[in-house]
DNA sequence: TCTATGACTCCGG
DNA sequence: CCCGGAGCCATAG
């Protein structure tokens, strides 16, 4: 057990923020990373999401890249599961890209 | 220890 | 907005 303080915290932070994403809304990795104070570690947020498979309450499908593209849909179980989940929340997704992103985008820095 | 990789983002053209 | 290149940083092998 060395010092699990920082790492564990980072992952947990990401999970908590992901859980805080409102229904029918989406955000970007960079936004979460920035909110956590690791704006330059957007990739790490994605990595945390990858590990989120251990957590069932993590709506990773609400997290997309800055373009609103479902870059991580490939990591979901189903081929189009991510899109299905988003559409289920009333989010229109075309060609792996979220439509009307401006309205659906949820910025933790701005909302929290 | 070092290298490669990636669910990203920013910058210049 | 699209394209190519560079930066960043934790994890895996």
CSV table of N, CA and C (backbone and C1' of nucleotides) in Angstrom, one decimal:
chain,number,residue,atom,x,y,z
A,1,UNK,N,0.8,-1.2,0.0
A,1,UNK,CA,0.0,0.0,0.0
A,1,UNK,C,0.9,1.2,0.0
A,2,UNK,N,1.5,1.7,-0.6
A,2,UNK,CA,2.3,2.9,-0.6
A,2,UNK,C,1.3,4.1,-0.4
A,3,UNK,N,1.5,5.1,-1.1
A,3,UNK,CA,0.6,6.2,-0.9
A,3,UNK,C,-0.5,6.2,-2.0
A,4,UNK,N,-1.6,5.7,-1.7
A,4,UNK,CA,-2.7,5.6,-2.7
A,4,UNK,C,-3.5,6.9,-2.7
A,5,UNK,N,-3.0,7.9,-1.9
A,5,UNK,CA,-3.8,9.1,-1.7
A,5,UNK,C,-4.1,9.8,-3.1
A,6,UNK,N,-3.1,10.1,-3.8
A,6,UNK,CA,-3.3,10.9,-5.0
A,6,UNK,C,-4.0,10.1,-6.2
A,7,UNK,N,-3.4,9.0,-6.5
A,7,UNK,CA,-3.9,8.3,-7.6
A,7,UNK,C,-5.4,7.9,-7.4
A,8,UNK,N,-5.6,7.2,-6.3
A,8,UNK,CA,-7.0,6.8,-6.0
A,8,UNK,C,-7.9,8.0,-6.1
A,9,UNK,N,-7.4,9.1,-5.6
A,9,UNK,CA,-8.3,10.3,-5.5
A,9,UNK,C,-8.6,10.7,-6.9
A,10,UNK,N,-7.6,10.7,-7.8
A,10,UNK,CA,-7.9,11.2,-9.2
A,10,UNK,C,-9.0,10.4,-9.8
A,11,UNK,N,-8.8,9.0,-9.7
A,11,UNK,CA,-9.8,8.2,-10.4
A,11,UNK,C,-11.2,8.4,-9.7
A,12,UNK,N,-11.2,8.4,-8.4
A,12,UNK,CA,-12.5,8.6,-7.7
A,12,UNK,C,-13.1,10.0,-8.1
A,13,UNK,N,-12.3,11.0,-8.3
A,13,UNK,CA,-12.8,12.3,-8.7
A,13,UNK,C,-13.5,12.2,-10.0
A,14,UNK,N,-12.8,11.5,-10.9
A,14,UNK,CA,-13.4,11.4,-12.3
A,14,UNK,C,-14.7,10.6,-12.2
A,15,UNK,N,-14.8,9.6,-11.4
A,15,UNK,CA,-16.0,8.8,-11.3
A,15,UNK,C,-17.1,9.7,-10.7
A,16,UNK,N,-16.8,10.5,-9.7
A,16,UNK,CA,-17.8,11.3,-9.1
A,16,UNK,C,-18.3,12.3,-10.0
A,17,UNK,N,-17.5,13.0,-10.7
A,17,UNK,CA,-17.9,14.0,-11.7
A,17,UNK,C,-18.8,13.3,-12.8
A,18,UNK,N,-18.3,12.1,-13.2
A,18,UNK,CA,-19.1,11.4,-14.2
A,18,UNK,C,-20.5,11.1,-13.7
A,19,UNK,N,-20.6,10.8,-12.5
A,19,UNK,CA,-21.9,10.5,-11.9
A,19,UNK,C,-22.7,11.7,-11.8
A,20,UNK,N,-22.1,12.9,-11.6
A,20,UNK,CA,-22.8,14.1,-11.5
A,20,UNK,C,-23.3,14.6,-12.8
A,21,UNK,N,-22.9,14.0,-13.9
A,21,UNK,CA,-23.4,14.5,-15.2
A,21,UNK,C,-24.9,14.3,-15.2
A,22,UNK,N,-25.7,15.3,-15.5
A,22,UNK,CA,-27.2,15.3,-15.5
A,22,UNK,C,-27.6,14.3,-16.6
A,23,UNK,N,-28.8,13.9,-16.5
A,23,UNK,CA,-29.5,13.0,-17.5
A,23,UNK,C,-29.7,13.8,-18.8
A,24,UNK,N,-29.3,13.1,-19.8
A,24,UNK,CA,-29.5,13.7,-21.1
A,24,UNK,C,-28.5,14.8,-21.4
A,25,UNK,N,-27.4,14.8,-20.7
A,25,UNK,CA,-26.3,15.8,-21.0
A,25,UNK,C,-25.0,15.1,-21.2
A,26,UNK,N,-24.0,15.8,-21.7
A,26,UNK,CA,-22.7,15.2,-22.0
A,26,UNK,C,-21.6,16.2,-21.7
A,27,UNK,N,-20.4,15.7,-21.5
A,27,UNK,CA,-19.3,16.6,-21.3
A,27,UNK,C,-18.1,16.0,-21.9
A,28,UNK,N,-17.0,16.7,-21.8
A,28,UNK,CA,-15.8,16.2,-22.5
A,28,UNK,C,-14.7,15.8,-21.5
A,29,UNK,N,-13.8,15.1,-21.9
A,29,UNK,CA,-12.7,14.6,-21.0
A,29,UNK,C,-11.9,15.8,-20.5
A,30,UNK,N,-11.7,16.7,-21.4
A,30,UNK,CA,-10.9,17.9,-21.0
A,30,UNK,C,-11.6,18.7,-19.9
A,31,UNK,N,-12.9,18.8,-20.0
A,31,UNK,CA,-13.7,19.6,-19.1
A,31,UNK,C,-13.6,19.0,-17.7
A,32,UNK,N,-13.7,17.7,-17.6
A,32,UNK,CA,-13.5,17.0,-16.4
A,32,UNK,C,-12.1,17.1,-15.8
A,33,UNK,N,-11.2,16.9,-16.7
A,33,UNK,CA,-9.8,17.0,-16.3
A,33,UNK,C,-9.5,18.4,-15.8
A,34,UNK,N,-10.0,19.4,-16.4
A,34,UNK,CA,-9.8,20.7,-16.0
A,34,UNK,C,-10.4,21.0,-14.7
A,35,UNK,N,-11.6,20.5,-14.5
A,35,UNK,CA,-12.3,20.6,-13.2
A,35,UNK,C,-11.5,20.0,-12.1
A,36,UNK,N,-10.8,18.9,-12.4
A,36,UNK,CA,-10.0,18.2,-11.4
A,36,UNK,C,-8.7,18.9,-11.2
A,37,UNK,N,-8.4,19.8,-12.1
A,37,UNK,CA,-7.1,20.5,-12.0
A,37,UNK,C,-6.0,19.9,-12.8
A,38,UNK,N,-6.4,18.9,-13.7
A,38,UNK,CA,-5.5,18.3,-14.5
A,38,UNK,C,-5.8,18.5,-16.0
A,39,UNK,N,-6.0,19.7,-16.4
A,39,UNK,CA,-6.4,20.0,-17.7
A,39,UNK,C,-5.6,19.3,-18.8
A,40,UNK,N,-4.3,19.1,-18.5
A,40,UNK,CA,-3.4,18.5,-19.4
A,40,UNK,C,-3.4,17.0,-19.4
A,41,UNK,N,-4.3,16.5,-18.6
A,41,UNK,CA,-4.4,15.0,-18.4
A,41,UNK,C,-5.7,14.5,-18.9
A,42,UNK,N,-6.2,15.1,-20.0
A,42,UNK,CA,-7.5,14.7,-20.5
A,42,UNK,C,-7.5,13.2,-20.8
A,43,UNK,N,-6.3,12.7,-21.3
A,43,UNK,CA,-6.2,11.3,-21.7
A,43,UNK,C,-6.3,10.5,-20.4
A,44,UNK,N,-5.8,10.9,-19.3
A,44,UNK,CA,-5.9,10.2,-18.1
A,44,UNK,C,-7.4,10.0,-17.7
A,45,UNK,N,-8.2,11.0,-18.0
A,45,UNK,CA,-9.6,10.9,-17.7
A,45,UNK,C,-10.2,9.7,-18.5
A,46,UNK,N,-9.8,9.7,-19.8
A,46,UNK,CA,-10.2,8.6,-20.6
A,46,UNK,C,-9.8,7.2,-20.0
A,47,UNK,N,-8.5,7.2,-19.5
A,47,UNK,CA,-8.0,6.0,-18.9
A,47,UNK,C,-8.8,5.6,-17.7
A,48,UNK,N,-9.2,6.6,-16.9
A,48,UNK,CA,-10.0,6.4,-15.8
A,48,UNK,C,-11.3,5.8,-16.2
A,49,UNK,N,-11.9,6.3,-17.3
A,49,UNK,CA,-13.1,5.8,-17.8
A,49,UNK,C,-13.0,4.3,-18.2
A,50,UNK,N,-11.8,4.0,-18.7
A,50,UNK,CA,-11.5,2.7,-19.1
A,50,UNK,C,-11.6,1.8,-17.9
A,51,UNK,N,-11.1,2.3,-16.8
A,51,UNK,CA,-11.1,1.5,-15.5
A,51,UNK,C,-12.5,1.6,-14.9
A,52,UNK,N,-13.3,2.5,-15.4
A,52,UNK,CA,-14.7,2.6,-14.8
A,52,UNK,C,-15.5,1.4,-15.0
A,53,UNK,N,-15.0,0.5,-15.9
A,53,UNK,CA,-15.7,-0.8,-16.1
A,53,UNK,C,-15.9,-1.5,-14.8
A,54,UNK,N,-15.1,-1.2,-13.8
A,54,UNK,CA,-15.2,-1.8,-12.5
A,54,UNK,C,-16.4,-1.2,-11.7
A,55,UNK,N,-16.7,0.0,-12.1
A,55,UNK,CA,-17.8,0.7,-11.5
A,55,UNK,C,-19.0,0.6,-12.4
A,56,UNK,N,-20.2,0.3,-11.8
A,56,UNK,CA,-21.4,0.2,-12.6
A,56,UNK,C,-22.2,1.5,-12.7
A,57,UNK,N,-21.9,2.4,-11.8
A,57,UNK,CA,-22.6,3.7,-11.8
A,57,UNK,C,-22.0,4.8,-12.6
A,58,UNK,N,-21.0,4.4,-13.4
A,58,UNK,CA,-20.3,5.4,-14.2
A,58,UNK,C,-20.9,5.5,-15.6
A,59,UNK,N,-21.7,6.6,-15.8
A,59,UNK,CA,-22.2,6.8,-17.2
A,59,UNK,C,-21.2,7.3,-18.1
A,60,UNK,N,-20.3,6.4,-18.5
A,60,UNK,CA,-19.2,6.8,-19.4
A,60,UNK,C,-19.7,7.3,-20.7
A,61,UNK,N,-20.8,6.8,-21.1
A,61,UNK,CA,-21.4,7.1,-22.4
A,61,UNK,C,-21.7,8.6,-22.5
A,62,UNK,N,-21.8,9.3,-21.3
A,62,UNK,CA,-22.0,10.7,-21.3
A,62,UNK,C,-20.8,11.5,-21.5
A,63,UNK,N,-19.7,10.9,-21.5
A,63,UNK,CA,-18.4,11.5,-21.7
A,63,UNK,C,-17.8,11.3,-23.1
A,64,UNK,N,-17.6,12.4,-23.8
A,64,UNK,CA,-17.1,12.4,-25.1
A,64,UNK,C,-16.0,13.3,-25.3
A,65,UNK,N,-15.4,13.3,-26.5
A,65,UNK,CA,-14.3,14.3,-26.7
A,65,UNK,C,-14.8,15.7,-27.0
A,66,UNK,N,-14.0,16.6,-27.2
A,66,UNK,CA,-14.4,18.0,-27.3
A,66,UNK,C,-15.3,18.2,-28.5
A,67,UNK,N,-15.2,17.3,-29.5
A,67,UNK,CA,-16.0,17.5,-30.7
A,67,UNK,C,-17.4,16.9,-30.5
A,68,UNK,N,-17.5,16.1,-29.4
A,68,UNK,CA,-18.8,15.5,-29.2
A,68,UNK,C,-18.9,14.2,-30.0
A,69,UNK,N,-17.7,13.6,-30.3
A,69,UNK,CA,-17.7,12.4,-31.0
A,69,UNK,C,-17.5,11.2,-30.0
A,70,UNK,N,-18.2,10.1,-30.3
A,70,UNK,CA,-18.2,9.0,-29.3
A,70,UNK,C,-16.9,8.2,-29.6
A,71,UNK,N,-15.8,8.8,-29.3
A,71,UNK,CA,-14.5,8.1,-29.6
A,71,UNK,C,-14.4,6.8,-28.9
A,72,UNK,N,-15.0,6.7,-27.7
A,72,UNK,CA,-14.8,5.5,-26.9
A,72,UNK,C,-15.9,4.5,-27.1
A,73,UNK,N,-16.8,4.7,-28.0
A,73,UNK,CA,-17.9,3.7,-28.2
A,73,UNK,C,-17.3,2.3,-28.5
A,74,UNK,N,-16.2,2.2,-29.0
A,74,UNK,CA,-15.6,1.0,-29.4
A,74,UNK,C,-15.2,0.2,-28.1
A,75,UNK,N,-15.1,0.9,-27.0
A,75,UNK,CA,-14.7,0.2,-25.8
A,75,UNK,C,-15.9,-0.3,-25.0
A,76,UNK,N,-17.1,0.0,-25.5
A,76,UNK,CA,-18.3,-0.5,-24.8
A,76,UNK,C,-18.5,-1.9,-25.3
A,77,UNK,N,-19.3,-2.6,-24.5
A,77,UNK,CA,-19.6,-4.0,-24.9
A,77,UNK,C,-20.2,-4.1,-26.3
A,78,UNK,N,-21.3,-3.4,-26.5
A,78,UNK,CA,-21.9,-3.5,-27.8
A,78,UNK,C,-21.2,-2.6,-28.8
A,79,UNK,N,-21.5,-2.9,-30.0
A,79,UNK,CA,-20.8,-2.0,-31.0
A,79,UNK,C,-21.4,-0.6,-31.0
A,80,UNK,N,-22.7,-0.5,-30.8
A,80,UNK,CA,-23.3,0.8,-30.8
A,80,UNK,C,-24.0,1.0,-29.4
A,81,UNK,N,-23.6,0.4,-28.4
A,81,UNK,CA,-24.2,0.5,-27.1
A,81,UNK,C,-24.2,1.9,-26.6
A,82,UNK,N,-23.0,2.6,-26.8
A,82,UNK,CA,-22.8,3.9,-26.3
A,82,UNK,C,-23.9,4.9,-27.0
A,83,UNK,N,-24.0,4.7,-28.3
A,83,UNK,CA,-25.0,5.6,-29.0
A,83,UNK,C,-26.4,5.2,-28.5
A,84,UNK,N,-26.6,4.0,-28.3
A,84,UNK,CA,-28.0,3.5,-27.9
A,84,UNK,C,-28.3,4.2,-26.5
A,85,UNK,N,-27.4,4.2,-25.6
A,85,UNK,CA,-27.6,4.8,-24.3
A,85,UNK,C,-27.9,6.3,-24.4
A,86,UNK,N,-27.1,7.0,-25.3
A,86,UNK,CA,-27.3,8.4,-25.4
A,86,UNK,C,-28.6,8.7,-26.1
A,87,UNK,N,-29.0,7.9,-27.1
A,87,UNK,CA,-30.3,8.2,-27.7
A,87,UNK,C,-31.4,7.9,-26.7
A,88,UNK,N,-31.1,6.9,-25.9
A,88,UNK,CA,-32.1,6.6,-24.9
A,88,UNK,C,-32.4,7.8,-23.9
A,89,UNK,N,-31.4,8.6,-23.8
A,89,UNK,CA,-31.6,9.8,-23.0
A,89,UNK,C,-32.0,11.0,-23.8
A,90,UNK,N,-32.4,10.8,-25.0
A,90,UNK,CA,-32.9,11.9,-25.8
A,90,UNK,C,-31.8,12.6,-26.6
A,91,UNK,N,-30.7,12.1,-26.6
A,91,UNK,CA,-29.6,12.8,-27.3
A,91,UNK,C,-29.4,12.2,-28.7
A,92,UNK,N,-29.4,13.1,-29.7
A,92,UNK,CA,-29.4,12.6,-31.0
A,92,UNK,C,-27.9,12.4,-31.5
A,93,UNK,N,-27.6,11.2,-31.9
A,93,UNK,CA,-26.3,10.9,-32.3
A,93,UNK,C,-26.3,10.4,-33.8
A,94,UNK,N,-25.4,11.1,-34.6
A,94,UNK,CA,-25.3,10.7,-36.0
A,94,UNK,C,-23.9,10.5,-36.3
A,95,UNK,N,-23.6,9.4,-36.8
A,95,UNK,CA,-22.2,9.1,-37.2
A,95,UNK,C,-21.2,9.2,-36.1
A,96,UNK,N,-21.6,8.7,-34.9
A,96,UNK,CA,-20.8,8.7,-33.7
A,96,UNK,C,-20.6,10.2,-33.2
A,97,UNK,N,-21.4,11.1,-33.7
A,97,UNK,CA,-21.2,12.5,-33.3
A,97,UNK,C,-22.5,13.0,-32.7
A,98,UNK,N,-22.4,13.6,-31.5
A,98,UNK,CA,-23.5,14.1,-30.8
A,98,UNK,C,-24.0,15.4,-31.5
A,99,UNK,N,-25.3,15.5,-31.8
A,99,UNK,CA,-25.9,16.7,-32.5
A,99,UNK,C,-26.3,17.7,-31.4
A,100,UNK,N,-26.3,18.9,-31.8
A,100,UNK,CA,-26.7,20.0,-30.9
A,100,UNK,C,-25.8,20.0,-29.6
A,101,UNK,N,-24.6,19.8,-29.8
A,101,UNK,CA,-23.7,19.6,-28.7
A,101,UNK,C,-23.7,20.9,-27.8
A,102,UNK,N,-23.8,22.0,-28.4
A,102,UNK,CA,-23.8,23.3,-27.6
A,102,UNK,C,-24.8,23.3,-26.5
A,103,UNK,N,-26.0,22.7,-26.8
A,103,UNK,CA,-27.1,22.7,-25.8
A,103,UNK,C,-26.9,21.6,-24.8
A,104,UNK,N,-26.4,20.5,-25.3
A,104,UNK,CA,-26.3,19.3,-24.4
A,104,UNK,C,-25.1,19.3,-23.6
A,105,UNK,N,-24.1,20.0,-24.0
A,105,UNK,CA,-22.8,20.1,-23.3
A,105,UNK,C,-23.0,20.5,-21.8
A,106,UNK,N,-22.3,19.8,-20.9
A,106,UNK,CA,-22.4,20.1,-19.5
A,106,UNK,C,-21.0,20.3,-19.0
A,107,UNK,N,-20.8,21.6,-18.6
A,107,UNK,CA,-19.4,21.9,-18.1
A,107,UNK,C,-19.4,22.0,-16.6
A,108,UNK,N,-18.7,21.1,-16.0
A,108,UNK,CA,-18.6,21.0,-14.5
A,108,UNK,C,-18.0,22.3,-13.9
A,109,UNK,N,-17.2,22.9,-14.6
A,109,UNK,CA,-16.6,24.2,-14.1
A,109,UNK,C,-17.7,25.3,-14.1
A,110,UNK,N,-18.6,25.2,-15.1
A,110,UNK,CA,-19.6,26.2,-15.2
A,110,UNK,C,-20.8,25.9,-14.3
A,111,UNK,N,-21.1,24.6,-14.3
A,111,UNK,CA,-22.3,24.2,-13.5
A,111,UNK,C,-22.0,24.0,-12.1
A,112,UNK,N,-20.8,23.6,-11.8
A,112,UNK,CA,-20.4,23.3,-10.4
A,112,UNK,C,-19.6,24.5,-9.9
B,1,DT,P,13.7,3.2,-11.7
B,1,DT,O5',14.3,3.0,-13.2
B,1,DT,C5',15.7,2.7,-13.3
B,1,DT,C4',16.0,2.6,-14.8
B,1,DT,C3',15.4,3.8,-15.6
B,1,DT,O3',16.3,4.2,-16.7
B,1,DT,C1',14.4,1.8,-16.3
B,2,DC,P,15.9,5.4,-17.7
B,2,DC,O5',15.2,4.6,-18.9
B,2,DC,C5',15.8,3.5,-19.4
B,2,DC,C4',15.1,3.0,-20.7
B,2,DC,C3',14.5,4.1,-21.6
B,2,DC,O3',14.8,3.8,-22.9
B,2,DC,C1',12.8,2.6,-20.9
B,3,DT,P,14.2,4.8,-24.1
B,3,DT,O5',12.9,4.0,-24.6
B,3,DT,C5',13.0,2.6,-24.9
B,3,DT,C4',11.8,2.1,-25.5
B,3,DT,C3',11.1,3.1,-26.4
B,3,DT,O3',10.6,2.4,-27.6
B,3,DT,C1',9.6,2.5,-24.7
B,4,DA,P,9.8,3.1,-28.8
B,4,DA,O5',8.3,2.7,-28.4
B,4,DA,C5',8.0,1.3,-28.3
B,4,DA,C4',6.5,1.0,-28.0
B,4,DA,C3',5.6,1.9,-28.9
B,4,DA,O3',4.5,1.1,-29.4
B,4,DA,C1',5.1,2.3,-26.6
B,5,DT,P,3.4,1.7,-30.4
B,5,DT,O5',2.2,2.0,-29.4
B,5,DT,C5',1.7,1.0,-28.6
B,5,DT,C4',0.6,1.5,-27.7
B,5,DT,C3',-0.4,2.4,-28.4
B,5,DT,O3',-1.7,2.0,-28.1
B,5,DT,C1',0.4,3.4,-26.4
B,6,DG,P,-2.9,2.3,-29.2
B,6,DG,O5',-3.8,3.3,-28.3
B,6,DG,C5',-4.3,2.8,-27.1
B,6,DG,C4',-4.8,3.9,-26.3
B,6,DG,C3',-5.7,4.9,-27.0
B,6,DG,O3',-6.9,5.2,-26.4
B,6,DG,C1',-3.9,6.0,-25.9
B,7,DA,P,-8.1,4.4,-27.1
B,7,DA,O5',-9.4,5.1,-26.5
B,7,DA,C5',-10.2,5.9,-27.4
B,7,DA,C4',-11.0,6.9,-26.5
B,7,DA,C3',-10.1,7.8,-25.6
B,7,DA,O3',-10.5,9.1,-25.8
B,7,DA,C1',-11.9,6.8,-24.4
B,8,DC,P,-9.7,9.9,-27.1
B,8,DC,O5',-9.1,11.1,-26.2
B,8,DC,C5',-9.6,11.4,-24.9
B,8,DC,C4',-9.2,12.8,-24.6
B,8,DC,C3',-9.8,13.9,-25.5
B,8,DC,O3',-10.1,15.1,-24.7
B,8,DC,C1',-7.4,14.0,-25.7
B,9,DT,P,-10.9,16.3,-25.4
B,9,DT,O5',-9.7,17.3,-25.6
B,9,DT,C5',-8.9,17.6,-24.5
B,9,DT,C4',-7.9,18.6,-24.9
B,9,DT,C3',-8.4,19.8,-25.8
B,9,DT,O3',-8.0,21.0,-25.2
B,9,DT,C1',-6.5,18.8,-26.7
B,10,DC,P,-8.5,22.4,-25.9
B,10,DC,O5',-7.1,22.9,-26.5
B,10,DC,C5',-5.9,22.9,-25.7
B,10,DC,C4',-4.7,23.3,-26.5
B,10,DC,C3',-5.0,24.5,-27.4
B,10,DC,O3',-4.0,25.4,-27.4
B,10,DC,C1',-4.2,22.7,-28.7
B,11,DC,P,-4.1,26.8,-28.2
B,11,DC,O5',-3.2,26.5,-29.4
B,11,DC,C5',-1.8,26.0,-29.2
B,11,DC,C4',-1.1,25.9,-30.6
B,11,DC,C3',-1.5,27.1,-31.5
B,11,DC,O3',-0.3,27.6,-32.2
B,11,DC,C1',-1.9,25.0,-32.6
B,12,DG,P,-0.4,28.9,-33.0
B,12,DG,O5',-0.1,28.4,-34.5
B,12,DG,C5',1.2,27.7,-34.7
B,12,DG,C4',1.1,27.1,-36.1
B,12,DG,C3',0.8,28.2,-37.2
B,12,DG,O3',1.6,27.9,-38.4
B,12,DG,C1',-0.7,26.4,-37.3
B,13,DG,P,1.5,28.9,-39.6
B,13,DG,O5',0.7,28.1,-40.6
B,13,DG,C5',1.2,26.8,-41.1
B,13,DG,C4',0.3,26.2,-42.2
B,13,DG,C3',-0.2,27.2,-43.2
B,13,DG,O3',-0.2,26.7,-44.5
B,13,DG,C1',-2.0,26.1,-42.2
C,1,DC,P,-16.7,23.4,-35.8
C,1,DC,O5',-16.3,23.1,-37.4
C,1,DC,C5',-17.3,22.8,-38.4
C,1,DC,C4',-16.6,22.2,-39.5
C,1,DC,C3',-15.7,21.0,-39.1
C,1,DC,O3',-15.8,20.0,-40.0
C,1,DC,C1',-14.4,22.7,-40.1
C,2,DC,P,-15.1,18.6,-39.7
C,2,DC,O5',-13.8,18.6,-40.6
C,2,DC,C5',-14.0,18.7,-42.0
C,2,DC,C4',-12.6,18.6,-42.7
C,2,DC,C3',-11.8,17.5,-42.1
C,2,DC,O3',-11.1,16.8,-43.1
C,2,DC,C1',-10.6,19.5,-41.9
C,3,DC,P,-10.2,15.5,-42.7
C,3,DC,O5',-8.7,16.2,-42.6
C,3,DC,C5',-8.2,16.8,-43.8
C,3,DC,C4',-6.7,17.1,-43.6
C,3,DC,C3',-6.0,15.9,-42.8
C,3,DC,O3',-4.7,15.6,-43.4
C,3,DC,C1',-5.6,18.0,-41.7
C,4,DG,P,-3.9,14.4,-42.9
C,4,DG,O5',-2.7,15.1,-42.2
C,4,DG,C5',-1.9,16.0,-43.0
C,4,DG,C4',-0.8,16.6,-42.1
C,4,DG,C3',0.0,15.6,-41.3
C,4,DG,O3',1.4,16.0,-41.3
C,4,DG,C1',-1.1,17.2,-39.8
C,5,DG,P,2.4,15.0,-40.5
C,5,DG,O5',2.7,15.9,-39.2
C,5,DG,C5',3.1,17.3,-39.4
C,5,DG,C4',3.3,17.9,-38.0
C,5,DG,C3',4.1,17.0,-37.0
C,5,DG,O3',5.1,17.8,-36.4
C,5,DG,C1',2.0,17.7,-36.1
C,6,DA,P,6.1,17.0,-35.3
C,6,DA,O5',5.6,17.7,-33.9
C,6,DA,C5',5.4,19.1,-33.8
C,6,DA,C4',4.9,19.4,-32.4
C,6,DA,C3',5.6,18.7,-31.3
C,6,DA,O3',5.9,19.6,-30.3
C,6,DA,C1',3.3,18.3,-31.2
C,7,DG,P,6.7,19.1,-29.0
C,7,DG,O5',5.5,19.1,-27.9
C,7,DG,C5',4.8,20.3,-27.7
C,7,DG,C4',3.7,20.1,-26.6
C,7,DG,C3',4.3,19.4,-25.4
C,7,DG,O3',3.9,20.1,-24.2
C,7,DG,C1',2.4,18.2,-26.2
C,8,DC,P,4.5,19.8,-22.8
C,8,DC,O5',3.2,19.3,-22.0
C,8,DC,C5',2.2,18.6,-22.6
C,8,DC,C4',1.3,18.0,-21.6
C,8,DC,C3',2.1,17.3,-20.4
C,8,DC,O3',1.3,17.3,-19.2
C,8,DC,C1',1.1,15.7,-21.8
C,9,DC,P,2.2,17.1,-17.9
C,9,DC,O5',1.7,15.6,-17.5
C,9,DC,C5',0.3,15.3,-17.4
C,9,DC,C4',0.1,13.8,-17.3
C,9,DC,C3',1.1,13.1,-16.5
C,9,DC,O3',0.5,12.1,-15.7
C,9,DC,C1',1.0,12.1,-18.5
C,10,DA,P,1.0,11.7,-14.3
C,10,DA,O5',0.3,10.2,-14.1
C,10,DA,C5',-1.1,10.2,-14.1
C,10,DA,C4',-1.6,8.9,-14.7
C,10,DA,C3',-1.0,7.7,-14.1
C,10,DA,O3',-2.0,6.6,-13.9
C,10,DA,C1',-0.4,7.7,-16.3
C,11,DT,P,-1.7,5.4,-13.1
C,11,DT,O5',-1.7,4.2,-14.2
C,11,DT,C5',-2.6,4.2,-15.2
C,11,DT,C4',-2.4,3.1,-16.2
C,11,DT,C3',-1.8,1.8,-15.6
C,11,DT,O3',-2.5,0.7,-16.0
C,11,DT,C1',-0.4,2.6,-17.3
C,12,DA,P,-1.9,-0.8,-15.7
C,12,DA,O5',-1.1,-1.2,-17.1
C,12,DA,C5',-1.8,-1.1,-18.3
C,12,DA,C4',-1.0,-1.8,-19.4
C,12,DA,C3',-0.5,-3.2,-19.0
C,12,DA,O3',-0.5,-4.1,-20.0
C,12,DA,C1',1.3,-1.7,-19.5
C,13,DG,P,0.0,-5.6,-19.8
C,13,DG,O5',1.4,-5.6,-20.5
C,13,DG,C5',1.5,-5.3,-21.9
C,13,DG,C4',3.0,-5.4,-22.3
C,13,DG,C3',3.7,-6.6,-21.8
C,13,DG,O3',4.5,-7.2,-22.8
C,13,DG,C1',4.9,-4.7,-21.1
